Amino acid sequence: MITFRRIAFATLAAPLALSLAACGSEEAQTGEIAATEPVEEVAAPQGQAWTDVVTVTPEDGYLLGNPDAPIKVVEYASLTCPACAAFAGNGAEQLKEEYVSSGRVSFELRNQVHNGIDLVLAALVRCGEDQTFHPLSAEVWANLNELMNGAQANPQALQAAMELPEEQRFFAVAEAANLVDFFAARGLSVDQQRTCLANVDEVTAIAERSDTQSSELGIEGTPTFLVNGNKVDSNSWAGLEPVLQRAGAR
């Protein structure tokens, strides 16, 4: 089981290369996506759009769209993963606008934690209302180079943060990694961030769920997509969209 004490900051010592390869060790094993007849669109509740509806799932994923959609997309993603950032910039909006909005497809985002900064980011994107999780994650990926450069700029401060008592440690890491001002500019006050990151049980539970789910489902790299429980043999929108259409989203 992963705990914060075991997540090394040593991985942040070298500059982060923006590679589009999956962030992990192995290719995901794939399952068969059965071809089906086209699925009918499902109307959103009156006065709402499906792209505004967010449900937190038992797996602590943030599901966007119709929770009863017949085609369910799950993405395991790391907030420090360049390939995840690439999908966020070149696929996520198309998925939402063209498929989630129809009520036929839901999009659930789950965190796979790769390092200590990743864990703090995963806690911070959860710190506001449920509806801010997807937008804040998108902001992180859109600014990934800048954020990682800032996080790597002061390794001594990160090490000092790790020596603090646990209830102070996560916020100190966020400060040392220059994350506090970034999130404050996007609607999370400093006091909100401090309160969220002082909740040691909640923060470490994110890492523990990541470890457990990755082991149970064989998630070895990010982004990994599942469509109706089957892994997709692609980490890009070009590979994911045909699978959705085969599953009936056409």
PDB file of C-alpha atoms in Angstrom:
ATOM      1  CA  MET A   1       0.000   0.000   0.000  1.00  0.00           C
ATOM      2  CA  ILE A   2       1.334   3.442  -0.921  1.00  0.00           C
ATOM      3  CA  THR A   3       1.643   6.110   1.768  1.00  0.00           C
ATOM      4  CA  PHE A   4       2.974   9.625   1.421  1.00  0.00           C
ATOM      5  CA  ARG A   5       6.162   8.617   3.226  1.00  0.00           C
ATOM      6  CA  ARG A   6       6.926   6.164   0.415  1.00  0.00           C
ATOM      7  CA  ILE A   7       6.366   8.559  -2.501  1.00  0.00           C
ATOM      8  CA  ALA A   8       9.816   9.826  -3.418  1.00  0.00           C
ATOM      9  CA  PHE A   9      10.535  13.384  -4.464  1.00  0.00           C
ATOM     10  CA  ALA A  10      13.743  12.163  -6.054  1.00  0.00           C
ATOM     11  CA  THR A  11      11.841  11.660  -9.301  1.00  0.00           C
ATOM     12  CA  LEU A  12      11.486  15.438  -9.515  1.00  0.00           C
ATOM     13  CA  ALA A  13      15.191  16.144  -9.488  1.00  0.00           C
ATOM     14  CA  ALA A  14      15.579  15.991 -13.271  1.00  0.00           C
ATOM     15  CA  PRO A  15      13.628  18.152 -15.730  1.00  0.00           C
ATOM     16  CA  LEU A  16      10.380  16.604 -16.909  1.00  0.00           C
ATOM     17  CA  ALA A  17      10.503  15.701 -20.601  1.00  0.00           C
ATOM     18  CA  LEU A  18       7.258  16.310 -22.449  1.00  0.00           C
ATOM     19  CA  SER A  19       7.045  12.915 -24.089  1.00  0.00           C
ATOM     20  CA  LEU A  20       3.772  11.720 -25.574  1.00  0.00           C
ATOM     21  CA  ALA A  21       4.540   8.138 -24.587  1.00  0.00           C
ATOM     22  CA  ALA A  22       2.345   6.712 -21.844  1.00  0.00           C
ATOM     23  CA  CYS A  23       3.601   7.592 -18.347  1.00  0.00           C
ATOM     24  CA  GLY A  24       4.308   4.118 -17.017  1.00  0.00           C
ATOM     25  CA  SER A  25       6.131   0.909 -17.629  1.00  0.00           C
ATOM     26  CA  GLU A  26       3.950  -1.336 -19.766  1.00  0.00           C
ATOM     27  CA  GLU A  27       1.266  -1.263 -22.416  1.00  0.00           C
ATOM     28  CA  ALA A  28      -2.227  -1.938 -21.041  1.00  0.00           C
ATOM     29  CA  GLN A  29      -3.810  -5.268 -21.785  1.00  0.00           C
ATOM     30  CA  THR A  30      -6.911  -4.828 -23.914  1.00  0.00           C
ATOM     31  CA  GLY A  31     -10.329  -6.399 -23.944  1.00  0.00           C
ATOM     32  CA  GLU A  32     -12.762  -6.777 -26.810  1.00  0.00           C
ATOM     33  CA  ILE A  33     -15.111  -3.860 -27.394  1.00  0.00           C
ATOM     34  CA  ALA A  34     -18.205  -5.360 -28.961  1.00  0.00           C
ATOM     35  CA  ALA A  35     -19.736  -3.584 -31.945  1.00  0.00           C
ATOM     36  CA  THR A  36     -23.286  -2.523 -31.147  1.00  0.00           C
ATOM     37  CA  GLU A  37     -26.170  -0.680 -32.730  1.00  0.00           C
ATOM     38  CA  PRO A  38     -26.160   3.128 -32.348  1.00  0.00           C
ATOM     39  CA  VAL A  39     -27.233   4.310 -28.911  1.00  0.00           C
ATOM     40  CA  GLU A  40     -29.984   6.909 -28.621  1.00  0.00           C
ATOM     41  CA  GLU A  41     -29.184  10.279 -27.101  1.00  0.00           C
ATOM     42  CA  VAL A  42     -30.416  10.868 -23.542  1.00  0.00           C
ATOM     43  CA  ALA A  43     -31.841  14.255 -22.588  1.00  0.00           C
ATOM     44  CA  ALA A  44     -30.223  16.017 -19.642  1.00  0.00           C
ATOM     45  CA  PRO A  45     -32.343  17.067 -16.657  1.00  0.00           C
ATOM     46  CA  GLN A  46     -34.315  20.204 -17.360  1.00  0.00           C
ATOM     47  CA  GLY A  47     -32.187  23.331 -17.112  1.00  0.00           C
ATOM     48  CA  GLN A  48     -28.917  21.402 -17.163  1.00  0.00           C
ATOM     49  CA  ALA A  49     -26.341  20.141 -19.627  1.00  0.00           C
ATOM     50  CA  TRP A  50     -24.728  16.751 -19.106  1.00  0.00           C
ATOM     51  CA  THR A  51     -21.319  18.418 -19.248  1.00  0.00           C
ATOM     52  CA  ASP A  52     -22.228  20.266 -16.029  1.00  0.00           C
ATOM     53  CA  VAL A  53     -23.249  17.138 -14.087  1.00  0.00           C
ATOM     54  CA  VAL A  54     -20.544  15.637 -11.846  1.00  0.00           C
ATOM     55  CA  THR A  55     -20.880  12.535  -9.687  1.00  0.00           C
ATOM     56  CA  VAL A  56     -18.197  11.236  -7.331  1.00  0.00           C
ATOM     57  CA  THR A  57     -18.064   7.472  -7.743  1.00  0.00           C
ATOM     58  CA  PRO A  58     -17.296   4.826  -5.091  1.00  0.00           C
ATOM     59  CA  GLU A  59     -13.809   4.568  -6.632  1.00  0.00           C
ATOM     60  CA  ASP A  60     -13.300   8.295  -5.916  1.00  0.00           C
ATOM     61  CA  GLY A  61     -13.453   9.066  -9.605  1.00  0.00           C
ATOM     62  CA  TYR A  62     -15.173  12.219 -10.847  1.00  0.00           C
ATOM     63  CA  LEU A  63     -17.754  11.186 -13.412  1.00  0.00           C
ATOM     64  CA  LEU A  64     -18.824  13.860 -15.860  1.00  0.00           C
ATOM     65  CA  GLY A  65     -22.156  13.437 -17.620  1.00  0.00           C
ATOM     66  CA  ASN A  66     -25.035  11.010 -17.404  1.00  0.00           C
ATOM     67  CA  PRO A  67     -24.218   8.592 -14.540  1.00  0.00           C
ATOM     68  CA  ASP A  68     -26.440   6.004 -16.231  1.00  0.00           C
ATOM     69  CA  ALA A  69     -24.912   6.436 -19.684  1.00  0.00           C
ATOM     70  CA  PRO A  70     -24.723   3.118 -21.544  1.00  0.00           C
ATOM     71  CA  ILE A  71     -21.157   3.861 -22.685  1.00  0.00           C
ATOM     72  CA  LYS A  72     -18.820   4.521 -19.791  1.00  0.00           C
ATOM     73  CA  VAL A  73     -15.317   5.908 -20.296  1.00  0.00           C
ATOM     74  CA  VAL A  74     -12.855   5.812 -17.399  1.00  0.00           C
ATOM     75  CA  GLU A  75      -9.461   7.475 -17.652  1.00  0.00           C
ATOM     76  CA  TYR A  76      -6.692   6.700 -15.196  1.00  0.00           C
ATOM     77  CA  ALA A  77      -4.467   9.756 -15.331  1.00  0.00           C
ATOM     78  CA  SER A  78      -1.527  11.314 -13.535  1.00  0.00           C
ATOM     79  CA  LEU A  79      -1.499  15.061 -13.053  1.00  0.00           C
ATOM     80  CA  THR A  80       2.256  15.112 -13.710  1.00  0.00           C
ATOM     81  CA  CYS A  81       2.053  12.977 -16.864  1.00  0.00           C
ATOM     82  CA  PRO A  82       2.817  14.682 -20.197  1.00  0.00           C
ATOM     83  CA  ALA A  83       0.822  12.095 -22.159  1.00  0.00           C
ATOM     84  CA  CYS A  84      -2.199  12.868 -19.976  1.00  0.00           C
ATOM     85  CA  ALA A  85      -1.656  16.555 -20.652  1.00  0.00           C
ATOM     86  CA  ALA A  86      -1.583  15.771 -24.369  1.00  0.00           C
ATOM     87  CA  PHE A  87      -4.968  14.042 -24.166  1.00  0.00           C
ATOM     88  CA  ALA A  88      -6.391  16.896 -22.088  1.00  0.00           C
ATOM     89  CA  GLY A  89      -5.361  19.301 -24.839  1.00  0.00           C
ATOM     90  CA  ASN A  90      -6.204  17.132 -27.831  1.00  0.00           C
ATOM     91  CA  GLY A  91      -9.144  14.945 -26.954  1.00  0.00           C
ATOM     92  CA  ALA A  92     -10.889  15.694 -23.690  1.00  0.00           C
ATOM     93  CA  GLU A  93     -12.915  18.617 -25.014  1.00  0.00           C
ATOM     94  CA  GLN A  94     -14.024  16.660 -28.078  1.00  0.00           C
ATOM     95  CA  LEU A  95     -15.040  13.795 -25.808  1.00  0.00           C
ATOM     96  CA  LYS A  96     -17.114  16.126 -23.663  1.00  0.00           C
ATOM     97  CA  GLU A  97     -18.650  18.245 -26.390  1.00  0.00           C
ATOM     98  CA  GLU A  98     -19.403  15.523 -28.934  1.00  0.00           C
ATOM     99  CA  TYR A  99     -20.151  12.509 -26.752  1.00  0.00           C
ATOM    100  CA  VAL A 100     -20.714  13.317 -23.059  1.00  0.00           C
ATOM    101  CA  SER A 101     -23.128  16.112 -23.990  1.00  0.00           C
ATOM    102  CA  SER A 102     -25.355  13.563 -25.753  1.00  0.00           C
ATOM    103  CA  GLY A 103     -25.991  11.578 -22.573  1.00  0.00           C
ATOM    104  CA  ARG A 104     -24.777   8.436 -24.324  1.00  0.00           C
ATOM    105  CA  VAL A 105     -21.275   8.575 -22.852  1.00  0.00           C
ATOM    106  CA  SER A 106     -19.980   9.364 -19.367  1.00  0.00           C
ATOM    107  CA  PHE A 107     -16.378  10.334 -18.646  1.00  0.00           C
ATOM    108  CA  GLU A 108     -14.893   9.405 -15.284  1.00  0.00           C
ATOM    109  CA  LEU A 109     -11.447  10.675 -14.325  1.00  0.00           C
ATOM    110  CA  ARG A 110      -9.479   8.746 -11.698  1.00  0.00           C
ATOM    111  CA  ASN A 111      -6.026   9.651 -10.406  1.00  0.00           C
ATOM    112  CA  GLN A 112      -3.052   7.348 -10.610  1.00  0.00           C
ATOM    113  CA  VAL A 113      -0.429   8.854  -8.318  1.00  0.00           C
ATOM    114  CA  HIS A 114       3.143   8.751  -9.622  1.00  0.00           C
ATOM    115  CA  ASN A 115       5.039  10.928  -7.135  1.00  0.00           C
ATOM    116  CA  GLY A 116       4.686  13.310  -4.214  1.00  0.00           C
ATOM    117  CA  ILE A 117       3.846  16.393  -6.274  1.00  0.00           C
ATOM    118  CA  ASP A 118       1.247  14.331  -8.118  1.00  0.00           C
ATOM    119  CA  LEU A 119      -0.380  13.453  -4.805  1.00  0.00           C
ATOM    120  CA  VAL A 120      -0.523  17.077  -3.634  1.00  0.00           C
ATOM    121  CA  LEU A 121      -1.996  18.107  -6.993  1.00  0.00           C
ATOM    122  CA  ALA A 122      -4.606  15.334  -6.745  1.00  0.00           C
ATOM    123  CA  ALA A 123      -5.599  16.632  -3.315  1.00  0.00           C
ATOM    124  CA  LEU A 124      -5.800  20.240  -4.493  1.00  0.00           C
ATOM    125  CA  VAL A 125      -8.025  19.539  -7.512  1.00  0.00           C
ATOM    126  CA  ARG A 126     -10.440  17.907  -5.027  1.00  0.00           C
ATOM    127  CA  CYS A 127     -10.343  20.879  -2.672  1.00  0.00           C
ATOM    128  CA  GLY A 128     -13.236  22.876  -4.141  1.00  0.00           C
ATOM    129  CA  GLU A 129     -16.715  21.882  -5.252  1.00  0.00           C
ATOM    130  CA  ASP A 130     -17.103  18.601  -7.133  1.00  0.00           C
ATOM    131  CA  GLN A 131     -17.756  20.566 -10.337  1.00  0.00           C
ATOM    132  CA  THR A 132     -14.279  22.149 -10.203  1.00  0.00           C
ATOM    133  CA  PHE A 133     -12.362  18.856 -10.315  1.00  0.00           C
ATOM    134  CA  HIS A 134     -12.324  18.486 -14.112  1.00  0.00           C
ATOM    135  CA  PRO A 135     -11.611  22.184 -14.849  1.00  0.00           C
ATOM    136  CA  LEU A 136      -8.791  22.358 -12.282  1.00  0.00           C
ATOM    137  CA  SER A 137      -7.248  19.152 -13.617  1.00  0.00           C
ATOM    138  CA  ALA A 138      -7.394  20.633 -17.110  1.00  0.00           C
ATOM    139  CA  GLU A 139      -5.657  23.782 -15.842  1.00  0.00           C
ATOM    140  CA  VAL A 140      -2.852  21.705 -14.335  1.00  0.00           C
ATOM    141  CA  TRP A 141      -2.287  19.850 -17.611  1.00  0.00           C
ATOM    142  CA  ALA A 142      -2.469  23.047 -19.676  1.00  0.00           C
ATOM    143  CA  ASN A 143       0.320  24.523 -17.532  1.00  0.00           C
ATOM    144  CA  LEU A 144       2.286  21.354 -16.853  1.00  0.00           C
ATOM    145  CA  ASN A 145       5.674  22.570 -18.072  1.00  0.00           C
ATOM    146  CA  GLU A 146       5.495  25.707 -15.949  1.00  0.00           C
ATOM    147  CA  LEU A 147       4.263  23.842 -12.880  1.00  0.00           C
ATOM    148  CA  MET A 148       6.906  21.133 -13.071  1.00  0.00           C
ATOM    149  CA  ASN A 149       9.678  23.656 -13.622  1.00  0.00           C
ATOM    150  CA  GLY A 150       8.468  25.502 -10.523  1.00  0.00           C
ATOM    151  CA  ALA A 151       8.208  22.302  -8.521  1.00  0.00           C
ATOM    152  CA  GLN A 152      11.762  21.310  -9.428  1.00  0.00           C
ATOM    153  CA  ALA A 153      13.268  24.728  -8.758  1.00  0.00           C
ATOM    154  CA  ASN A 154      13.816  24.320  -5.013  1.00  0.00           C
ATOM    155  CA  PRO A 155      14.588  20.729  -3.997  1.00  0.00           C
ATOM    156  CA  GLN A 156      15.952  21.884  -0.643  1.00  0.00           C
ATOM    157  CA  ALA A 157      12.584  23.406   0.282  1.00  0.00           C
ATOM    158  CA  LEU A 158      10.816  20.197  -0.744  1.00  0.00           C
ATOM    159  CA  GLN A 159      13.150  18.161   1.429  1.00  0.00           C
ATOM    160  CA  ALA A 160      12.591  20.513   4.359  1.00  0.00           C
ATOM    161  CA  ALA A 161       8.825  20.207   3.890  1.00  0.00           C
ATOM    162  CA  MET A 162       9.118  16.440   4.158  1.00  0.00           C
ATOM    163  CA  GLU A 163      10.639  16.813   7.622  1.00  0.00           C
ATOM    164  CA  LEU A 164       7.612  18.645   9.023  1.00  0.00           C
ATOM    165  CA  PRO A 165       4.797  16.992  11.021  1.00  0.00           C
ATOM    166  CA  GLU A 166       2.300  15.283   8.709  1.00  0.00           C
ATOM    167  CA  GLU A 167      -0.492  17.795   9.258  1.00  0.00           C
ATOM    168  CA  GLN A 168       1.834  20.581   8.028  1.00  0.00           C
ATOM    169  CA  ARG A 169       3.736  18.620   5.405  1.00  0.00           C
ATOM    170  CA  PHE A 170       1.390  18.625   2.409  1.00  0.00           C
ATOM    171  CA  PHE A 171       0.782  22.371   2.476  1.00  0.00           C
ATOM    172  CA  ALA A 172       4.503  22.991   2.916  1.00  0.00           C
ATOM    173  CA  VAL A 173       5.153  20.843  -0.152  1.00  0.00           C
ATOM    174  CA  ALA A 174       2.579  22.861  -2.101  1.00  0.00           C
ATOM    175  CA  GLU A 175       4.322  26.086  -1.054  1.00  0.00           C
ATOM    176  CA  ALA A 176       7.790  24.753  -1.873  1.00  0.00           C
ATOM    177  CA  ALA A 177       6.556  23.595  -5.288  1.00  0.00           C
ATOM    178  CA  ASN A 178       4.970  26.980  -6.069  1.00  0.00           C
ATOM    179  CA  LEU A 179       1.479  25.478  -6.302  1.00  0.00           C
ATOM    180  CA  VAL A 180      -0.347  27.645  -3.771  1.00  0.00           C
ATOM    181  CA  ASP A 181      -0.448  30.804  -5.867  1.00  0.00           C
ATOM    182  CA  PHE A 182      -1.409  28.803  -8.967  1.00  0.00           C
ATOM    183  CA  PHE A 183      -4.517  27.399  -7.301  1.00  0.00           C
ATOM    184  CA  ALA A 184      -5.338  30.642  -5.491  1.00  0.00           C
ATOM    185  CA  ALA A 185      -5.509  32.338  -8.894  1.00  0.00           C
ATOM    186  CA  ARG A 186      -8.071  29.681  -9.911  1.00  0.00           C
ATOM    187  CA  GLY A 187     -10.458  30.125  -7.025  1.00  0.00           C
ATOM    188  CA  LEU A 188      -9.000  28.093  -4.141  1.00  0.00           C
ATOM    189  CA  SER A 189      -8.060  30.399  -1.297  1.00  0.00           C
ATOM    190  CA  VAL A 190      -4.882  29.814   0.655  1.00  0.00           C
ATOM    191  CA  ASP A 191      -6.972  28.909   3.713  1.00  0.00           C
ATOM    192  CA  GLN A 192      -8.944  26.354   1.683  1.00  0.00           C
ATOM    193  CA  GLN A 193      -5.751  24.779   0.449  1.00  0.00           C
ATOM    194  CA  ARG A 194      -4.224  24.700   3.910  1.00  0.00           C
ATOM    195  CA  THR A 195      -7.334  23.033   5.351  1.00  0.00           C
ATOM    196  CA  CYS A 196      -7.541  20.422   2.600  1.00  0.00           C
ATOM    197  CA  LEU A 197      -3.870  19.548   2.798  1.00  0.00           C
ATOM    198  CA  ALA A 198      -3.937  19.318   6.606  1.00  0.00           C
ATOM    199  CA  ASN A 199      -6.374  16.405   6.311  1.00  0.00           C
ATOM    200  CA  VAL A 200      -3.714  13.719   6.285  1.00  0.00           C
ATOM    201  CA  ASP A 201      -6.157  10.812   6.148  1.00  0.00           C
ATOM    202  CA  GLU A 202      -7.918  12.192   3.064  1.00  0.00           C
ATOM    203  CA  VAL A 203      -4.699  12.949   1.215  1.00  0.00           C
ATOM    204  CA  THR A 204      -3.028   9.627   1.904  1.00  0.00           C
ATOM    205  CA  ALA A 205      -6.262   7.810   0.992  1.00  0.00           C
ATOM    206  CA  ILE A 206      -5.880   9.166  -2.569  1.00  0.00           C
ATOM    207  CA  ALA A 207      -2.506   7.433  -2.872  1.00  0.00           C
ATOM    208  CA  GLU A 208      -3.800   4.244  -1.294  1.00  0.00           C
ATOM    209  CA  ARG A 209      -6.775   4.073  -3.684  1.00  0.00           C
ATOM    210  CA  SER A 210      -4.427   4.677  -6.597  1.00  0.00           C
ATOM    211  CA  ASP A 211      -2.222   1.806  -5.504  1.00  0.00           C
ATOM    212  CA  THR A 212      -5.109  -0.589  -4.839  1.00  0.00           C
ATOM    213  CA  GLN A 213      -7.023   0.124  -8.039  1.00  0.00           C
ATOM    214  CA  SER A 214      -3.920   0.053 -10.213  1.00  0.00           C
ATOM    215  CA  SER A 215      -3.027  -3.341  -8.806  1.00  0.00           C
ATOM    216  CA  GLU A 216      -6.539  -4.763  -9.109  1.00  0.00           C
ATOM    217  CA  LEU A 217      -7.122  -3.512 -12.659  1.00  0.00           C
ATOM    218  CA  GLY A 218      -3.587  -3.843 -13.975  1.00  0.00           C
ATOM    219  CA  ILE A 219      -3.224  -0.109 -14.678  1.00  0.00           C
ATOM    220  CA  GLU A 220       0.493   0.219 -15.394  1.00  0.00           C
ATOM    221  CA  GLY A 221       0.715   3.563 -17.161  1.00  0.00           C
ATOM    222  CA  THR A 222      -1.208   6.720 -17.863  1.00  0.00           C
ATOM    223  CA  PRO A 223      -3.351   7.645 -19.522  1.00  0.00           C
ATOM    224  CA  THR A 224      -5.175   4.319 -19.535  1.00  0.00           C
ATOM    225  CA  PHE A 225      -8.733   4.317 -20.861  1.00  0.00           C
ATOM    226  CA  LEU A 226     -11.448   1.808 -20.126  1.00  0.00           C
ATOM    227  CA  VAL A 227     -14.661   1.664 -22.139  1.00  0.00           C
ATOM    228  CA  ASN A 228     -17.361  -0.343 -20.413  1.00  0.00           C
ATOM    229  CA  GLY A 229     -14.653  -2.022 -18.364  1.00  0.00           C
ATOM    230  CA  ASN A 230     -12.379  -2.933 -21.279  1.00  0.00           C
ATOM    231  CA  LYS A 231      -8.950  -1.345 -21.661  1.00  0.00           C
ATOM    232  CA  VAL A 232      -8.373   0.598 -24.850  1.00  0.00           C
ATOM    233  CA  ASP A 233      -5.156  -0.052 -26.743  1.00  0.00           C
ATOM    234  CA  SER A 234      -4.414   3.640 -27.210  1.00  0.00           C
ATOM    235  CA  ASN A 235      -3.569   6.673 -25.106  1.00  0.00           C
ATOM    236  CA  SER A 236      -4.865   9.215 -27.646  1.00  0.00           C
ATOM    237  CA  TRP A 237      -8.161  10.611 -28.854  1.00  0.00           C
ATOM    238  CA  ALA A 238      -7.468   9.210 -32.327  1.00  0.00           C
ATOM    239  CA  GLY A 239      -7.495   5.737 -30.821  1.00  0.00           C
ATOM    240  CA  LEU A 240     -10.293   6.252 -28.307  1.00  0.00           C
ATOM    241  CA  GLU A 241     -12.938   7.822 -30.563  1.00  0.00           C
ATOM    242  CA  PRO A 242     -13.323   4.790 -32.897  1.00  0.00           C
ATOM    243  CA  VAL A 243     -13.842   2.593 -29.834  1.00  0.00           C
ATOM    244  CA  LEU A 244     -16.679   4.843 -28.655  1.00  0.00           C
ATOM    245  CA  GLN A 245     -18.280   4.703 -32.074  1.00  0.00           C
ATOM    246  CA  ARG A 246     -17.941   0.923 -32.179  1.00  0.00           C
ATOM    247  CA  ALA A 247     -19.657   0.795 -28.776  1.00  0.00           C
ATOM    248  CA  GLY A 248     -22.636   2.698 -30.192  1.00  0.00           C
ATOM    249  CA  ALA A 249     -21.805   6.401 -29.817  1.00  0.00           C
ATOM    250  CA  ARG A 250     -22.536   7.295 -33.436  1.00  0.00           C
TER     251      ARG A 250
END
